[in-house]
PDB file of C-alpha atoms in Angstrom:
ATOM      1  CA  UNK A   1      -1.852 -11.946 -16.414  1.00 57.00           C
ATOM      2  CA  UNK A   2      -3.748  -8.850 -15.389  1.00 74.00           C
ATOM      3  CA  UNK A   3      -2.950  -9.000 -11.834  1.00 92.00           C
ATOM      4  CA  UNK A   4      -5.461  -7.291  -9.616  1.00 94.00           C
ATOM      5  CA  UNK A   5      -8.230  -5.467 -11.668  1.00 95.00           C
ATOM      6  CA  UNK A   6     -10.740  -3.317  -9.706  1.00 96.00           C
ATOM      7  CA  UNK A   7     -13.848  -1.486 -10.996  1.00 96.00           C
ATOM      8  CA  UNK A   8     -15.035   1.228 -11.308  1.00 96.00           C
ATOM      9  CA  UNK A   9     -12.092   3.549 -12.026  1.00 94.00           C
ATOM     10  CA  UNK A  10     -14.355   6.719 -11.199  1.00 95.00           C
ATOM     11  CA  UNK A  11     -17.478   7.101  -9.499  1.00 96.00           C
ATOM     12  CA  UNK A  12     -19.459  10.205  -8.303  1.00 97.00           C
ATOM     13  CA  UNK A  13     -22.096   9.567  -5.873  1.00 96.00           C
ATOM     14  CA  UNK A  14     -24.696  11.312  -3.894  1.00 97.00           C
ATOM     15  CA  UNK A  15     -24.968  11.044  -0.272  1.00 97.00           C
ATOM     16  CA  UNK A  16     -27.108   8.154   0.994  1.00 97.00           C
ATOM     17  CA  UNK A  17     -26.483   6.344  -2.447  1.00 97.00           C
ATOM     18  CA  UNK A  18     -25.117   2.661  -2.187  1.00 96.00           C
ATOM     19  CA  UNK A  19     -22.606   1.072  -4.482  1.00 97.00           C
ATOM     20  CA  UNK A  20     -20.093  -1.811  -4.706  1.00 98.00           C
ATOM     21  CA  UNK A  21     -16.717  -1.945  -5.838  1.00 98.00           C
ATOM     22  CA  UNK A  22     -15.594  -5.252  -7.662  1.00 98.00           C
ATOM     23  CA  UNK A  23     -12.144  -6.741  -7.371  1.00 97.00           C
ATOM     24  CA  UNK A  24     -10.733  -9.592  -8.970  1.00 97.00           C
ATOM     25  CA  UNK A  25      -7.212 -11.097  -8.890  1.00 96.00           C
ATOM     26  CA  UNK A  26      -5.911 -13.764 -11.443  1.00 95.00           C
ATOM     27  CA  UNK A  27      -2.685 -14.907  -9.398  1.00 92.00           C
ATOM     28  CA  UNK A  28      -4.258 -17.315  -7.233  1.00 92.00           C
ATOM     29  CA  UNK A  29      -3.540 -15.517  -4.162  1.00 91.00           C
ATOM     30  CA  UNK A  30      -5.272 -16.327  -0.881  1.00 89.00           C
ATOM     31  CA  UNK A  31      -5.302 -13.112   0.844  1.00 89.00           C
ATOM     32  CA  UNK A  32      -7.093  -9.796  -0.377  1.00 92.00           C
ATOM     33  CA  UNK A  33      -7.557  -6.495   0.670  1.00 93.00           C
ATOM     34  CA  UNK A  34      -9.499  -3.208   0.609  1.00 96.00           C
ATOM     35  CA  UNK A  35      -7.494   0.042   1.485  1.00 94.00           C
ATOM     36  CA  UNK A  36      -8.471   3.740   0.997  1.00 95.00           C
ATOM     37  CA  UNK A  37      -5.803   6.074   0.526  1.00 91.00           C
ATOM     38  CA  UNK A  38      -6.364   9.802   1.685  1.00 89.00           C
ATOM     39  CA  UNK A  39      -3.827  12.717   1.191  1.00 81.00           C
ATOM     40  CA  UNK A  40      -1.104  12.814   4.316  1.00 76.00           C
ATOM     41  CA  UNK A  41      -2.864   9.515   5.814  1.00 78.00           C
ATOM     42  CA  UNK A  42      -1.128   6.867   3.854  1.00 80.00           C
ATOM     43  CA  UNK A  43      -3.159   3.737   3.417  1.00 87.00           C
ATOM     44  CA  UNK A  44      -5.703   2.429   5.695  1.00 90.00           C
ATOM     45  CA  UNK A  45      -6.855  -0.953   5.863  1.00 90.00           C
ATOM     46  CA  UNK A  46     -10.598  -1.200   5.568  1.00 94.00           C
ATOM     47  CA  UNK A  47     -11.342  -5.009   5.441  1.00 94.00           C
ATOM     48  CA  UNK A  48      -9.447  -7.866   4.177  1.00 91.00           C
ATOM     49  CA  UNK A  49      -9.768 -11.510   3.585  1.00 92.00           C
ATOM     50  CA  UNK A  50      -6.996 -14.070   4.683  1.00 86.00           C
ATOM     51  CA  UNK A  51      -8.476 -16.836   2.568  1.00 86.00           C
ATOM     52  CA  UNK A  52     -11.529 -17.529   0.983  1.00 88.00           C
ATOM     53  CA  UNK A  53     -14.644 -17.656   3.259  1.00 88.00           C
ATOM     54  CA  UNK A  54     -13.022 -15.160   5.812  1.00 91.00           C
ATOM     55  CA  UNK A  55     -13.439 -11.711   6.168  1.00 94.00           C
ATOM     56  CA  UNK A  56     -11.969  -9.459   8.961  1.00 91.00           C
ATOM     57  CA  UNK A  57     -12.266  -5.712   9.958  1.00 92.00           C
ATOM     58  CA  UNK A  58      -9.298  -3.416   9.354  1.00 89.00           C
ATOM     59  CA  UNK A  59      -8.318  -0.361  10.654  1.00 87.00           C
ATOM     60  CA  UNK A  60     -11.394   1.704   9.198  1.00 94.00           C
ATOM     61  CA  UNK A  61     -14.443  -0.721   8.638  1.00 96.00           C
ATOM     62  CA  UNK A  62     -17.421   1.709   9.632  1.00 96.00           C
ATOM     63  CA  UNK A  63     -19.593   2.402   6.694  1.00 96.00           C
ATOM     64  CA  UNK A  64     -18.358  -0.584   4.752  1.00 98.00           C
ATOM     65  CA  UNK A  65     -19.114  -4.208   4.002  1.00 97.00           C
ATOM     66  CA  UNK A  66     -17.225  -6.896   2.178  1.00 97.00           C
ATOM     67  CA  UNK A  67     -18.015 -10.090   0.660  1.00 97.00           C
ATOM     68  CA  UNK A  68     -15.201 -12.780  -0.535  1.00 96.00           C
ATOM     69  CA  UNK A  69     -17.505 -13.966  -3.274  1.00 90.00           C
ATOM     70  CA  UNK A  70     -14.885 -16.872  -4.012  1.00 95.00           C
ATOM     71  CA  UNK A  71     -10.823 -17.152  -4.102  1.00 95.00           C
ATOM     72  CA  UNK A  72     -10.727 -14.525  -6.853  1.00 96.00           C
ATOM     73  CA  UNK A  73     -13.310 -11.855  -6.067  1.00 97.00           C
ATOM     74  CA  UNK A  74     -13.590  -9.472  -3.096  1.00 97.00           C
ATOM     75  CA  UNK A  75     -15.923  -6.662  -3.269  1.00 97.00           C
ATOM     76  CA  UNK A  76     -16.537  -3.531  -1.195  1.00 98.00           C
ATOM     77  CA  UNK A  77     -19.765  -2.022  -0.721  1.00 98.00           C
ATOM     78  CA  UNK A  78     -20.768   1.317   0.647  1.00 97.00           C
ATOM     79  CA  UNK A  79     -24.447   0.993   1.798  1.00 93.00           C
ATOM     80  CA  UNK A  80     -24.947   4.633   2.392  1.00 96.00           C
ATOM     81  CA  UNK A  81     -22.436   6.797   1.149  1.00 96.00           C
ATOM     82  CA  UNK A  82     -21.073   9.681   3.182  1.00 97.00           C
ATOM     83  CA  UNK A  83     -18.724  12.620   2.094  1.00 96.00           C
ATOM     84  CA  UNK A  84     -16.094  11.488   4.508  1.00 96.00           C
ATOM     85  CA  UNK A  85     -15.900   8.401   2.168  1.00 97.00           C
ATOM     86  CA  UNK A  86     -14.478  10.407  -0.498  1.00 97.00           C
ATOM     87  CA  UNK A  87     -11.179   8.750  -1.283  1.00 96.00           C
ATOM     88  CA  UNK A  88      -8.972   6.567  -3.533  1.00 94.00           C
ATOM     89  CA  UNK A  89      -9.840   2.932  -3.211  1.00 96.00           C
ATOM     90  CA  UNK A  90      -7.088   0.148  -3.509  1.00 95.00           C
ATOM     91  CA  UNK A  91      -7.972  -3.367  -3.757  1.00 96.00           C
ATOM     92  CA  UNK A  92      -4.986  -5.648  -3.114  1.00 93.00           C
ATOM     93  CA  UNK A  93      -3.904  -9.290  -2.835  1.00 91.00           C
ATOM     94  CA  UNK A  94      -1.108 -11.408  -1.637  1.00 87.00           C
ATOM     95  CA  UNK A  95      -0.298 -14.974  -1.790  1.00 81.00           C
ATOM     96  CA  UNK A  96      -0.712 -16.068   1.671  1.00 66.00           C
ATOM     97  CA  UNK A  97      -0.524 -14.715   5.195  1.00 54.00           C
ATOM     98  CA  UNK A  98       2.414 -15.121   7.454  1.00 47.00           C
ATOM     99  CA  UNK A  99       5.920 -13.699   7.682  1.00 45.00           C
ATOM    100  CA  UNK A 100       7.213 -15.638   4.736  1.00 49.00           C
ATOM    101  CA  UNK A 101       8.809 -13.953   1.927  1.00 51.00           C
ATOM    102  CA  UNK A 102       6.019 -14.712  -0.508  1.00 51.00           C
ATOM    103  CA  UNK A 103       3.743 -12.137   1.357  1.00 67.00           C
ATOM    104  CA  UNK A 104       4.198  -9.314  -0.920  1.00 77.00           C
ATOM    105  CA  UNK A 105       1.017  -7.259  -1.568  1.00 84.00           C
ATOM    106  CA  UNK A 106       0.150  -6.592  -5.279  1.00 88.00           C
ATOM    107  CA  UNK A 107      -2.235  -3.706  -5.709  1.00 91.00           C
ATOM    108  CA  UNK A 108      -5.143  -2.793  -8.267  1.00 93.00           C
ATOM    109  CA  UNK A 109      -5.088   0.447 -10.238  1.00 90.00           C
ATOM    110  CA  UNK A 110      -7.319   2.188  -7.900  1.00 92.00           C
ATOM    111  CA  UNK A 111     -11.027   3.717  -7.998  1.00 95.00           C
ATOM    112  CA  UNK A 112     -11.499   7.139  -7.392  1.00 94.00           C
ATOM    113  CA  UNK A 113     -15.004   7.864  -5.533  1.00 96.00           C
ATOM    114  CA  UNK A 114     -16.244  11.266  -4.829  1.00 96.00           C
ATOM    115  CA  UNK A 115     -19.487  11.688  -2.633  1.00 97.00           C
ATOM    116  CA  UNK A 116     -21.393  14.761  -3.131  1.00 96.00           C
TER     117      UNK A 116
ATOM    118  CA  UNK B   1       0.337  -1.273  18.172  1.00 68.00           C
ATOM    119  CA  UNK B   2       3.034  -0.889  15.537  1.00 73.00           C
ATOM    120  CA  UNK B   3       3.456   2.421  13.710  1.00 85.00           C
ATOM    121  CA  UNK B   4       5.430   3.468  10.735  1.00 91.00           C
ATOM    122  CA  UNK B   5       6.902   7.016  10.559  1.00 93.00           C
ATOM    123  CA  UNK B   6       8.161   8.737   7.269  1.00 94.00           C
ATOM    124  CA  UNK B   7       9.676  12.327   8.643  1.00 86.00           C
ATOM    125  CA  UNK B   8       9.202  14.107   5.364  1.00 87.00           C
ATOM    126  CA  UNK B   9       6.251  14.462   3.673  1.00 90.00           C
ATOM    127  CA  UNK B  10       7.333  16.487   0.762  1.00 94.00           C
ATOM    128  CA  UNK B  11      11.082  16.481  -0.618  1.00 96.00           C
ATOM    129  CA  UNK B  12      11.969  18.496  -3.711  1.00 97.00           C
ATOM    130  CA  UNK B  13      15.257  17.851  -5.351  1.00 97.00           C
ATOM    131  CA  UNK B  14      17.204  18.618  -8.472  1.00 96.00           C
ATOM    132  CA  UNK B  15      18.048  15.843 -11.094  1.00 96.00           C
ATOM    133  CA  UNK B  16      21.668  14.085 -10.167  1.00 96.00           C
ATOM    134  CA  UNK B  17      20.940  14.819  -6.531  1.00 97.00           C
ATOM    135  CA  UNK B  18      21.280  12.082  -3.746  1.00 97.00           C
ATOM    136  CA  UNK B  19      18.024  11.083  -2.049  1.00 97.00           C
ATOM    137  CA  UNK B  20      17.460   9.660   1.309  1.00 97.00           C
ATOM    138  CA  UNK B  21      13.794   9.139   2.661  1.00 97.00           C
ATOM    139  CA  UNK B  22      13.494   8.038   6.284  1.00 96.00           C
ATOM    140  CA  UNK B  23      11.413   5.351   7.570  1.00 96.00           C
ATOM    141  CA  UNK B  24      11.138   4.297  11.381  1.00 95.00           C
ATOM    142  CA  UNK B  25       8.851   1.627  13.015  1.00 92.00           C
ATOM    143  CA  UNK B  26       7.946   0.892  16.322  1.00 89.00           C
ATOM    144  CA  UNK B  27       7.813  -2.811  16.535  1.00 78.00           C
ATOM    145  CA  UNK B  28      10.788  -4.722  18.238  1.00 72.00           C
ATOM    146  CA  UNK B  29      10.249  -7.961  17.073  1.00 76.00           C
ATOM    147  CA  UNK B  30      10.937  -9.746  13.744  1.00 78.00           C
ATOM    148  CA  UNK B  31       9.910  -7.582  10.858  1.00 82.00           C
ATOM    149  CA  UNK B  32       9.373  -7.404   7.072  1.00 85.00           C
ATOM    150  CA  UNK B  33       9.992  -4.251   5.696  1.00 90.00           C
ATOM    151  CA  UNK B  34       8.721  -2.824   2.168  1.00 92.00           C
ATOM    152  CA  UNK B  35       9.059   0.275   0.281  1.00 95.00           C
ATOM    153  CA  UNK B  36       6.345   0.828  -2.527  1.00 94.00           C
ATOM    154  CA  UNK B  37       6.177   3.515  -5.053  1.00 95.00           C
ATOM    155  CA  UNK B  38       3.320   5.264  -6.643  1.00 92.00           C
ATOM    156  CA  UNK B  39       3.761   7.314  -9.608  1.00 93.00           C
ATOM    157  CA  UNK B  40       1.414   9.823 -10.730  1.00 90.00           C
ATOM    158  CA  UNK B  41      -1.877   8.258 -11.686  1.00 84.00           C
ATOM    159  CA  UNK B  42      -0.643   5.044 -11.146  1.00 85.00           C
ATOM    160  CA  UNK B  43      -1.142   2.145  -8.658  1.00 83.00           C
ATOM    161  CA  UNK B  44       1.498   1.096  -6.178  1.00 88.00           C
ATOM    162  CA  UNK B  45       4.349  -1.009  -6.947  1.00 89.00           C
ATOM    163  CA  UNK B  46       6.901  -2.671  -4.896  1.00 89.00           C
ATOM    164  CA  UNK B  47      10.256  -1.111  -5.138  1.00 93.00           C
ATOM    165  CA  UNK B  48      12.089  -3.157  -3.006  1.00 92.00           C
ATOM    166  CA  UNK B  49      11.529  -5.401   0.400  1.00 90.00           C
ATOM    167  CA  UNK B  50      13.593  -6.789   3.104  1.00 90.00           C
ATOM    168  CA  UNK B  51      12.772 -10.228   4.886  1.00 84.00           C
ATOM    169  CA  UNK B  52      16.007 -11.588   6.132  1.00 83.00           C
ATOM    170  CA  UNK B  53      19.872 -11.715   5.531  1.00 88.00           C
ATOM    171  CA  UNK B  54      21.713  -8.816   4.026  1.00 92.00           C
ATOM    172  CA  UNK B  55      20.499  -5.552   5.451  1.00 94.00           C
ATOM    173  CA  UNK B  56      21.377  -3.756   2.537  1.00 96.00           C
ATOM    174  CA  UNK B  57      18.553  -4.604  -0.033  1.00 95.00           C
ATOM    175  CA  UNK B  58      18.451  -3.471  -3.590  1.00 95.00           C
ATOM    176  CA  UNK B  59      15.658  -2.953  -5.757  1.00 92.00           C
ATOM    177  CA  UNK B  60      14.364  -1.525  -9.100  1.00 90.00           C
ATOM    178  CA  UNK B  61      15.514   1.503 -10.826  1.00 93.00           C
ATOM    179  CA  UNK B  62      18.665   1.866  -8.317  1.00 95.00           C
ATOM    180  CA  UNK B  63      16.886   2.140  -5.317  1.00 97.00           C
ATOM    181  CA  UNK B  64      18.197   0.430  -2.148  1.00 97.00           C
ATOM    182  CA  UNK B  65      17.630   0.611   1.622  1.00 97.00           C
ATOM    183  CA  UNK B  66      19.538  -0.175   4.799  1.00 96.00           C
ATOM    184  CA  UNK B  67      17.642  -2.050   7.622  1.00 94.00           C
ATOM    185  CA  UNK B  68      19.100  -0.931  10.729  1.00 94.00           C
ATOM    186  CA  UNK B  69      17.664  -3.027  13.433  1.00 91.00           C
ATOM    187  CA  UNK B  70      19.080  -0.793  16.450  1.00 92.00           C
ATOM    188  CA  UNK B  71      17.434   2.104  14.950  1.00 93.00           C
ATOM    189  CA  UNK B  72      14.551   0.524  13.873  1.00 93.00           C
ATOM    190  CA  UNK B  73      14.718   2.236  10.728  1.00 95.00           C
ATOM    191  CA  UNK B  74      14.890   1.405   6.980  1.00 96.00           C
ATOM    192  CA  UNK B  75      15.531   4.230   4.870  1.00 97.00           C
ATOM    193  CA  UNK B  76      15.493   4.570   1.176  1.00 97.00           C
ATOM    194  CA  UNK B  77      18.476   5.641  -0.905  1.00 97.00           C
ATOM    195  CA  UNK B  78      19.321   6.511  -4.415  1.00 97.00           C
ATOM    196  CA  UNK B  79      22.591   8.180  -5.152  1.00 97.00           C
ATOM    197  CA  UNK B  80      21.501  10.252  -8.253  1.00 97.00           C
ATOM    198  CA  UNK B  81      17.701  10.968  -8.939  1.00 97.00           C
ATOM    199  CA  UNK B  82      16.138  11.447 -12.158  1.00 96.00           C
ATOM    200  CA  UNK B  83      13.051  13.335 -13.169  1.00 95.00           C
ATOM    201  CA  UNK B  84      11.155  10.205 -13.510  1.00 95.00           C
ATOM    202  CA  UNK B  85      11.708   9.058  -9.827  1.00 97.00           C
ATOM    203  CA  UNK B  86       8.797  11.961  -9.360  1.00 97.00           C
ATOM    204  CA  UNK B  87       6.622  10.049  -7.223  1.00 96.00           C
ATOM    205  CA  UNK B  88       4.956   9.180  -3.780  1.00 95.00           C
ATOM    206  CA  UNK B  89       6.909   6.722  -1.860  1.00 96.00           C
ATOM    207  CA  UNK B  90       5.586   4.776   1.082  1.00 94.00           C
ATOM    208  CA  UNK B  91       7.177   2.393   3.678  1.00 94.00           C
ATOM    209  CA  UNK B  92       5.529  -0.456   5.224  1.00 91.00           C
ATOM    210  CA  UNK B  93       5.911  -3.002   7.672  1.00 87.00           C
ATOM    211  CA  UNK B  94       4.434  -6.369   8.945  1.00 80.00           C
ATOM    212  CA  UNK B  95       5.499  -8.364  11.714  1.00 68.00           C
ATOM    213  CA  UNK B  96       4.063  -9.277  15.271  1.00 54.00           C
ATOM    214  CA  UNK B  97       0.602  -8.891  15.763  1.00 53.00           C
ATOM    215  CA  UNK B  98      -0.168  -7.570  12.525  1.00 52.00           C
ATOM    216  CA  UNK B  99       1.587 -10.690  10.694  1.00 55.00           C
ATOM    217  CA  UNK B 100       0.382 -10.562   7.238  1.00 58.00           C
ATOM    218  CA  UNK B 101      -1.216  -6.930   7.489  1.00 70.00           C
ATOM    219  CA  UNK B 102       1.055  -4.211   6.404  1.00 79.00           C
ATOM    220  CA  UNK B 103       1.241  -0.915   8.483  1.00 84.00           C
ATOM    221  CA  UNK B 104       1.928   1.690   6.297  1.00 88.00           C
ATOM    222  CA  UNK B 105       3.653   5.244   6.618  1.00 91.00           C
ATOM    223  CA  UNK B 106       2.103   8.136   5.598  1.00 90.00           C
ATOM    224  CA  UNK B 107       4.068   8.609   2.396  1.00 93.00           C
ATOM    225  CA  UNK B 108       6.487  10.966   0.952  1.00 95.00           C
ATOM    226  CA  UNK B 109       6.060  12.839  -2.156  1.00 94.00           C
ATOM    227  CA  UNK B 110       9.180  13.375  -3.970  1.00 97.00           C
ATOM    228  CA  UNK B 111       9.484  16.116  -6.614  1.00 97.00           C
ATOM    229  CA  UNK B 112      12.425  16.182  -9.064  1.00 96.00           C
ATOM    230  CA  UNK B 113      12.785  19.363 -10.747  1.00 93.00           C
ATOM    231  CA  UNK B 114      14.687  18.825 -14.341  1.00 85.00           C
TER     232      UNK B 114
END
């Protein structure tokens, strides 16, 4: 049981390049998330997918797109990378939405992205 | 909109000192409260959570947190810290219009001097 797996772990991009961060979870969770973490700003939600087939913008969606490929996989794409997108990206999942006690979020190990 | 405030961005303590990290949130309705920890080079892990019932919640590694509804607070405590507690600690809240989305505090970096 690997939990949440994301790749790549490290990536350096040139401004204007595109790339996709991959994420998969093996916990049969309905909801998946992409966050970015920047110093002094905590975690900010980029996009989320409440359930398979749906995606919604979070707090900072500009410059990103997502695809919920199936229940397990949720990818994040940077179409034209900018230095402001240098950050640590975390994929996460949770069992279901709502206020139930099952809504603990589980995180992947992070992807360190540098845009030069 | 909801917000979460963690008052101390950096805390430095000696081993065996007592710890209290503050967390306040802005929503007045029913909330779920979380503390996550991120050890150096690792991903975030759940430390403890409150959904209902006893407002004093015990988590892993000797941590506890108390939900005080009247103060909109969910402070994290540990009676005696260890060097291995060096990490960044995040408070998070969901409830009301953010329902299953977590609203995160900015984090507190805790450094324990051996």
